[in-house]
Amino acid sequence: MGLTLAEKIIKEHLVTGDMKAGSEVGIRIDQTLTQDSTGTMAYLQFEAMGVDKVRTKRSVAYIDHNMLQSGPENADDHLYIQTVAKKHGIYFSKPGNGICHQVHLERFSVPGDTLLGSDSHTPTGGGMGMLAIGAGGLDVAVAMAGGEYNIPMPKIVNVELKGKLKSFTAAKDIILEVLKHFTVKGGVNKIFEYTGDGVAHLSVPERGTITNMGAELGATTSIFPSDERTLEFLKAQGREKDYRELKADEDAVYSEKLVIDLDTLEPNIALPHSPDAVVPVSTVRGKKLTQVAIGSCTNSSYVDLMKVASILDGKTVHEDVSLVVSPGSKQVLSMLAQNGALAKIIGAGARILESGCGPCIGMGQAPSNDGVSLRTFNRNFKGRCGTDSADVYLASPEVAAYSAVAGFIAGPEDFDMNVDLDIEMPKLFLVNDNMVVKPAEDGSSVEVKRGPNIKPFPKNTAMKDEVSGKALIKVMDDVTTDHIMPSNASLLPYRSNVPYLSEFCLTPLDKDFPRNAKENGGGFIVAGKNYGQGSSREHAALAPLYLGIKGVIAKSFARIHKANLINNGILPVTFKDEKDYDGVDKNDVLEINGLLENISTGTLTVQNVTKGTSFDVSVSLSEREAEIMAAGGLLNLMSMKNK
Ligand code: MIC
Ligand code: SF4
C-alpha cells in the first residue's frame, strides 16, 4: 500500500510510536521558527533547559507581531530575543524584515523538512512541501533543544484540485471553499494533502495561502507536493540547491476526499465572525465598507500585491474607505518599490504599513465603532481587530482591491475585466538578507539582555490525587484563544509578563473572571466544543495557570491548546455524555478524586457537590502526557528527569 506525502515525511522523521491514526508519534524536527509575541516565553523556557546551542538544522527568531514600540516593553523584548538568539545559534530576523511565515517561505523553507513554529500559521511552509506544524512555545523550545515533537498520528485528507482558476478567482477562494466544507472544527488531528492537475497551476506563495489558512480548520497541517513549481520558486530565490521532488505514491490511501473544480469556483467571502462562515461574494455584494486591509501572512506575497497594484492603477480609493496595505516582507516591499507598483498603490490613496502582522493582530488600524472591514487575513473573530462592534469579512486581495475602490463589497460584476491579472511569478526575486542577523559561532561571551518587562513564567506543582474548586466560568462552543487571552495593542507588549496579562484572561466573555478566579483560589473552566481554537499562544494556558485553574471540562478541544494545557499541568477532560454540560452551572463546586490512579484509565468521575450529582469525563492522554500531568507540567518533568 502506497504512502501519502505527509506519511512519507513523518516516516523519514519518526523517532517513536507507530503511524496508526490516533496513536502518538514522536518526530524529529529539522527547523524551528518563533515570533516575538510567543518567542520570549519560548526562549525563557529554552534557557531553563540549559542547552548551549540549538540542535536543529535551522532555527529562526522573527520580530513581526509587535512593532509599534509604543513604550519600552516590546523594544526590551526584541533585545532579549536578539541576544538570546545570537548566543544559542538562532538566526534573528529584524523588525521590518517581514512576517515570519512569508519570510520563512522565501528564505528558509526546504521541501521534505519538518518545521515546528510557535505560531499557529506555521503550516504556511506546507506550500513548499514541508511538514510544518504550529505548537506552543514550550514544544518549540524542546525541539530547539533536540527533543522530538509528539502528536497523535493524524488522518490524512485528500483535497483534489481540478482545472485552473479563472483570472479573478484566487488561492484564497480555494481555502475558503475548504473551510466552508469542513468548518473550523473539521480539521482537528487531520493533515490536508493537496493533489490533482490544478496543483501545477498554483505557485508556491499561492499554495502558501492555502496551507496557511488551513490552520483555521484546526488541522495539524496542510501540504502540497514539491514539483516543478517549487523548483521554479527556489531558483527565483537563489536556493535551487534546497530542491527535492516529493509527492504521494500513486496508490496512497486517504481517509477522506474533497474535490474542488477550479474552473467553476467563484470568489468567496467569510462573514463575521468566523473564517468558516463562507458564502459566494455575490451574496453580500453591495455591503458598504469603512475599511479595507490587505496583507497578513495569508495574502501579502509579491503576486498578491502586484494584482492589487494593477487593480488600483489610475483609480481612487472610495472616499468613505480607509485602505491599508502591509506587504509581507522586505523582499516584497522592495520589489514593489523598484518596479513602480508601490507608486500605483500609493497613488490610489492607500496607506502603506510596514512589513509585519499589524492590523491582523490588532496592532493599530482598529475600525470605527460599528465599522465594516474587509480584510485579506485569515481570522475575523469578534473583537480581534480591536473594535468589538466592528464586522470583519475575509476575502482575496482581488476582491479587497475592487471593493476599496467601489466603497462596498464588490462582486464579479464590479470587476474590470480589462485589468490584466495574469501576473507571473518573477524569474528572480530581489534577495537581500541584510535584516537577518547570523548567530555567533561561539555564543559563550554573548550577554543576554533582560529588560524589566521580562517576568518569570508561572510553574505548576505536581498533580494531587484530588482536585476541587468552583466552575468559575461556563462558555459556549468555538471559544478562541483570542477570548481566553486577548491580544490587542495594549496587551501585546506584555507577552513576557504573565501576571499582568492574567488580569485580562477570558474577560471578553466574563469581565469578572480573573478576580473571581483569584478570590476562589482557582477552580475549573467549563466549555463547549473546540475549546481553544485559533492561535498557538501558550499564554491561553499560562494565564489560567497563574490564576489557579486546575482543569478544563469541555465537549472537545483544539489540538494545540490541549497540548499547551497538558504542558502546563492543567487537566483537559471531555464530557463522556455531552448532555452533562447542561447540568453544570457557574459557581457549582466540582470535585475529582482518585486522579493519580485513574488518569491513565481514560475515565474520571466529577462530583458536583453543589447539586449532589456526578458525571463521567474522558481523559485522553498518551503515556507521555500522563507523565507530564503527574509532574505538574513538562518543565517539571524535564527537571525531575535531569536530577
Ligand atoms: C495569531 O494569529 O493569533 C497569532 C498572534 O499569530 C498567534 C500567535 C500569538 O498569539 O502570538 C498564532 O496564530 O499562533
Ligand atoms: Fe501575524 Fe496575523 Fe499571521 Fe498571526 S495570522 S502570524 S498575527 S499576520
Coordinates of N, CA and C in Angstrom, one line a residue, residues 190-319:
K190 N -6.0 16.2 11.7 CA -6.0 15.8 10.3 C -4.9 16.6 9.6
I191 N -4.4 16.0 8.5 CA -3.5 16.7 7.6 C -4.2 16.8 6.3
F192 N -4.2 18.0 5.7 CA -4.9 18.2 4.4 C -3.8 18.1 3.3
E193 N -3.9 17.2 2.4 CA -2.9 17.0 1.4 C -3.5 17.3 0.0
Y194 N -2.9 18.2 -0.7 CA -3.4 18.7 -2.0 C -2.8 18.0 -3.1
T195 N -3.7 17.5 -4.0 CA -3.2 16.8 -5.2 C -4.1 17.3 -6.4
G196 N -3.8 16.7 -7.6 CA -4.7 16.9 -8.7 C -4.0 17.8 -9.8
D197 N -4.5 17.9 -11.0 CA -3.9 18.6 -12.0 C -3.9 20.1 -11.8
G198 N -4.8 20.6 -10.9 CA -4.9 22.0 -10.6 C -3.7 22.5 -9.8
V199 N -3.0 21.6 -9.1 CA -1.8 22.0 -8.3 C -0.7 22.7 -9.1
A200 N -0.5 22.1 -10.4 CA 0.5 22.7 -11.2 C 0.3 24.1 -11.6
H201 N -0.9 24.6 -11.5 CA -1.2 26.0 -11.9 C -1.0 26.9 -10.7
L202 N -0.7 26.4 -9.5 CA -0.5 27.3 -8.4 C 1.0 27.5 -8.0
S203 N 1.4 28.7 -7.8 CA 2.8 29.0 -7.4 C 3.0 28.7 -5.9
V204 N 4.2 28.6 -5.5 CA 4.5 28.4 -4.1 C 3.8 29.4 -3.1
P205 N 3.8 30.7 -3.4 CA 3.1 31.6 -2.5 C 1.6 31.4 -2.5
E206 N 1.1 31.0 -3.7 CA -0.4 30.7 -3.7 C -0.7 29.5 -2.9
R207 N 0.2 28.5 -3.0 CA 0.0 27.3 -2.2 C 0.1 27.6 -0.7
G208 N 1.0 28.6 -0.4 CA 1.2 29.0 1.0 C -0.1 29.7 1.5
T209 N -0.8 30.4 0.7 CA -2.1 31.0 1.2 C -3.0 29.9 1.7
I210 N -3.0 28.8 0.9 CA -3.9 27.7 1.2 C -3.5 26.9 2.5
T211 N -2.2 26.6 2.6 CA -1.7 25.9 3.7 C -1.8 26.8 5.0
N212 N -1.5 28.0 4.8 CA -1.6 29.0 5.9 C -3.0 28.9 6.6
M213 N -4.0 29.1 5.8 CA -5.3 29.2 6.3 C -5.9 27.9 6.7
G214 N -5.2 26.8 6.3 CA -5.6 25.5 6.8 C -5.6 25.5 8.3
A215 N -4.9 26.4 8.9 CA -4.8 26.5 10.4 C -6.2 26.7 10.9
E216 N -7.0 27.4 10.1 CA -8.4 27.8 10.6 C -9.3 26.5 10.6
L217 N -8.9 25.4 10.0 CA -9.7 24.2 10.1 C -9.4 23.5 11.4
G218 N -8.4 24.0 12.1 CA -7.9 23.2 13.3 C -7.0 22.1 12.9
A219 N -6.6 22.1 11.7 CA -5.8 20.9 11.2 C -4.4 20.9 11.8
T220 N -3.8 19.7 11.8 CA -2.4 19.6 12.2 C -1.5 20.4 11.2
T221 N -1.7 20.1 10.0 CA -1.1 20.9 8.9 C -1.7 20.7 7.6
S222 N -1.2 21.3 6.6 CA -1.6 21.1 5.2 C -0.4 21.0 4.3
I223 N -0.4 20.3 3.2 CA 0.8 20.1 2.5 C 0.6 20.0 1.0
F224 N 1.5 20.5 0.2 CA 1.5 20.4 -1.3 C 2.7 19.6 -1.7
P225 N 2.6 18.9 -2.8 CA 3.8 18.2 -3.3 C 4.9 19.2 -3.6
S226 N 6.2 18.8 -3.8 CA 7.3 19.6 -4.2 C 7.6 19.2 -5.6
D227 N 7.4 20.2 -6.6 CA 7.4 19.8 -8.0 C 8.1 20.9 -8.8
E228 N 7.9 20.9 -10.1 CA 8.5 22.0 -11.0 C 8.2 23.4 -10.5
R229 N 7.0 23.6 -9.9 CA 6.7 25.0 -9.5 C 7.5 25.3 -8.2
T230 N 7.8 24.3 -7.4 CA 8.6 24.5 -6.2 C 10.0 24.8 -6.7
L231 N 10.5 24.1 -7.6 CA 11.9 24.3 -8.1 C 12.0 25.8 -8.7
E232 N 11.0 26.2 -9.4 CA 10.9 27.5 -10.1 C 11.1 28.6 -9.0
F233 N 10.3 28.4 -7.9 CA 10.3 29.3 -6.8 C 11.7 29.4 -6.1
L234 N 12.2 28.2 -5.8 CA 13.5 28.1 -5.1 C 14.6 28.7 -6.0
K235 N 14.6 28.5 -7.3 CA 15.5 29.1 -8.3 C 15.4 30.6 -8.2
A236 N 14.2 31.1 -8.2 CA 14.0 32.5 -8.2 C 14.5 33.2 -6.9
Q237 N 14.6 32.3 -5.8 CA 15.1 32.8 -4.6 C 16.6 32.5 -4.4
G238 N 17.2 32.0 -5.5 CA 18.6 31.7 -5.4 C 18.9 30.5 -4.5
R239 N 17.9 29.6 -4.4 CA 18.1 28.5 -3.4 C 17.8 27.1 -4.1
E240 N 18.2 27.0 -5.4 CA 17.9 25.8 -6.1 C 18.4 24.5 -5.4
K241 N 19.5 24.7 -4.7 CA 20.1 23.5 -4.1 C 19.2 22.9 -3.0
D242 N 18.2 23.7 -2.5 CA 17.3 23.2 -1.5 C 16.2 22.3 -2.1
Y243 N 16.2 22.2 -3.4 CA 15.0 21.5 -4.1 C 15.2 20.0 -3.9
R244 N 14.0 19.4 -3.8 CA 13.9 17.9 -3.8 C 12.5 17.6 -4.3
E245 N 12.3 16.7 -5.2 CA 11.0 16.4 -5.7 C 10.3 15.5 -4.7
L246 N 9.0 15.8 -4.4 CA 8.3 15.0 -3.4 C 6.8 14.9 -3.8
K247 N 6.3 13.7 -3.7 CA 4.8 13.6 -4.0 C 4.3 12.3 -3.3
A248 N 3.0 12.2 -3.2 CA 2.4 10.9 -2.7 C 2.6 9.8 -3.7
D249 N 2.6 8.6 -3.2 CA 2.5 7.4 -4.1 C 1.2 7.4 -4.8
E250 N 1.2 6.8 -6.0 CA 0.0 6.7 -6.9 C -1.1 6.0 -6.1
D251 N -0.8 5.0 -5.3 CA -1.8 4.2 -4.6 C -1.9 4.6 -3.1
A252 N -1.6 5.9 -2.8 CA -1.7 6.3 -1.4 C -3.2 6.3 -1.0
V253 N -3.4 6.0 0.3 CA -4.8 5.8 0.8 C -5.1 7.0 1.7
Y254 N -6.1 7.7 1.4 CA -6.6 8.8 2.3 C -7.8 8.5 3.0
S255 N -8.0 9.2 4.2 CA -9.2 8.8 5.0 C -10.4 9.5 4.5
E256 N -10.3 10.7 3.8 CA -11.4 11.4 3.2 C -11.0 12.1 2.0
K257 N -11.9 12.5 1.2 CA -11.5 13.2 0.0 C -12.5 14.4 -0.4
L258 N -12.0 15.5 -0.8 CA -12.8 16.6 -1.3 C -12.3 17.0 -2.7
V259 N -13.2 17.1 -3.6 CA -12.7 17.5 -5.0 C -13.2 18.9 -5.2
I260 N -12.3 19.8 -5.6 CA -12.7 21.2 -5.9 C -12.4 21.5 -7.4
D261 N -13.4 21.9 -8.1 CA -13.3 22.2 -9.5 C -12.9 23.7 -9.7
L262 N -11.7 24.0 -10.0 CA -11.2 25.3 -10.0 C -11.9 26.1 -11.2
D263 N -12.2 25.5 -12.2 CA -12.8 26.2 -13.4 C -14.1 26.9 -13.0
T264 N -14.8 26.2 -12.1 CA -16.2 26.8 -11.8 C -16.2 27.5 -10.4
L265 N -15.1 27.5 -9.7 CA -15.0 28.2 -8.4 C -15.3 29.7 -8.6
E266 N -16.1 30.2 -7.7 CA -16.5 31.6 -7.7 C -15.7 32.3 -6.5
P267 N -15.5 33.6 -6.6 CA -14.9 34.3 -5.4 C -15.8 34.1 -4.2
N268 N -15.1 33.8 -3.1 CA -15.8 33.5 -1.8 C -15.5 34.6 -0.8
I269 N -16.3 34.6 0.3 CA -16.0 35.6 1.4 C -16.4 34.9 2.7
A270 N -15.7 35.2 3.8 CA -16.1 34.7 5.1 C -16.8 35.9 5.8
L271 N -18.0 35.6 6.3 CA -18.8 36.6 7.0 C -18.3 36.7 8.5
P272 N -18.6 37.9 9.1 CA -18.3 38.0 10.5 C -19.1 36.9 11.3
H273 N -18.5 36.3 12.3 CA -17.2 36.5 13.0 C -16.4 35.1 13.0
S274 N -16.5 34.4 11.9 CA -15.8 33.1 11.8 C -15.3 32.8 10.4
P275 N -14.1 32.3 10.3 CA -13.5 32.1 9.0 C -14.2 31.0 8.2
D276 N -15.1 30.2 8.9 CA -15.8 29.2 8.1 C -17.2 29.6 7.7
A277 N -17.6 30.9 8.0 CA -18.9 31.3 7.6 C -18.8 31.8 6.2
V278 N -18.6 30.9 5.3 CA -18.2 31.2 3.9 C -19.4 31.2 2.9
V279 N -19.5 32.3 2.1 CA -20.6 32.3 1.1 C -19.9 32.9 -0.2
P280 N -20.6 32.7 -1.3 CA -20.0 33.4 -2.5 C -20.1 34.9 -2.3
V281 N -19.1 35.6 -2.8 CA -19.1 37.1 -2.6 C -20.3 37.7 -3.1
S282 N -20.9 37.2 -4.2 CA -22.0 37.8 -4.9 C -23.2 37.9 -3.9
T283 N -23.3 37.0 -2.9 CA -24.5 37.1 -2.0 C -24.4 38.3 -1.0
V284 N -23.2 38.9 -0.8 CA -23.2 40.0 0.1 C -22.7 41.3 -0.7
R285 N -22.7 41.2 -2.0 CA -22.3 42.3 -2.8 C -23.1 43.6 -2.4
G286 N -22.4 44.7 -2.4 CA -23.1 46.0 -2.1 C -23.0 46.4 -0.7
K287 N -22.5 45.6 0.2 CA -22.4 46.0 1.7 C -21.4 47.1 1.8
K288 N -21.8 48.2 2.4 CA -20.9 49.4 2.5 C -19.7 49.1 3.4
L289 N -18.6 49.6 3.1 CA -17.3 49.3 3.8 C -16.8 50.6 4.4
T290 N -16.1 50.5 5.6 CA -15.4 51.7 6.1 C -13.9 51.4 6.0
Q291 N -13.5 50.2 5.9 CA -12.0 49.9 5.8 C -11.8 48.7 5.0
V292 N -10.6 48.7 4.3 CA -10.2 47.5 3.6 C -8.7 47.3 4.0
A293 N -8.3 46.1 4.4 CA -7.0 45.9 4.8 C -6.4 44.7 4.0
I294 N -5.3 45.0 3.4 CA -4.6 44.0 2.5 C -3.3 43.6 3.1
G295 N -3.0 42.4 3.3 CA -1.7 41.9 3.9 C -1.9 40.7 4.7
S296 N -1.1 40.5 5.8 CA -1.1 39.3 6.7 C -0.3 38.1 6.0
C297 N 0.0 37.2 6.9 CA 0.7 36.0 6.4 C 0.0 35.2 5.4
T298 N -1.3 35.5 5.2 CA -2.1 34.7 4.2 C -2.0 35.3 2.8
N299 N -2.0 36.6 2.7 CA -2.1 37.2 1.4 C -1.3 38.5 1.3
S300 N 0.0 38.3 1.3 CA 0.9 39.6 1.1 C 2.1 39.2 0.3
S301 N 2.0 38.3 -0.6 CA 3.1 37.9 -1.5 C 3.3 38.9 -2.6
Y302 N 4.4 38.8 -3.3 CA 4.6 39.6 -4.4 C 3.5 39.6 -5.5
V303 N 3.0 38.4 -5.8 CA 2.0 38.4 -6.9 C 0.7 38.9 -6.3
D304 N 0.4 38.7 -5.1 CA -0.9 39.2 -4.5 C -0.9 40.7 -4.6
L305 N 0.3 41.4 -4.2 CA 0.3 42.8 -4.2 C 0.4 43.4 -5.6
M306 N 1.0 42.6 -6.5 CA 1.1 43.1 -7.9 C -0.3 43.2 -8.5
K307 N -1.1 42.2 -8.1 CA -2.5 42.2 -8.6 C -3.3 43.4 -8.1
V308 N -3.0 43.7 -6.8 CA -3.7 44.8 -6.1 C -3.2 46.1 -6.9
A309 N -1.9 46.2 -7.2 CA -1.4 47.4 -7.9 C -2.1 47.5 -9.2
S310 N -2.3 46.4 -10.0 CA -2.9 46.5 -11.3 C -4.4 47.0 -11.1
I311 N -5.1 46.5 -10.1 CA -6.5 46.9 -10.0 C -6.6 48.4 -9.6
L312 N -5.6 48.8 -8.7 CA -5.7 50.2 -8.2 C -5.1 51.2 -9.2
D313 N -4.4 50.7 -10.2 CA -3.7 51.6 -11.1 C -4.6 52.7 -11.7
G314 N -4.4 53.9 -11.5 CA -5.2 55.0 -12.0 C -6.5 55.2 -11.4
K315 N -6.8 54.4 -10.3 CA -8.1 54.6 -9.7 C -8.0 55.3 -8.4
T316 N -9.1 55.6 -7.7 CA -9.0 56.3 -6.4 C -9.8 55.5 -5.4
V317 N -9.3 55.3 -4.2 CA -10.0 54.6 -3.1 C -11.2 55.4 -2.8
H318 N -12.3 54.7 -2.6 CA -13.6 55.4 -2.2 C -13.4 56.3 -1.0
E319 N -14.1 57.5 -1.1 CA -13.9 58.5 0.0 C -14.3 58.0 1.4

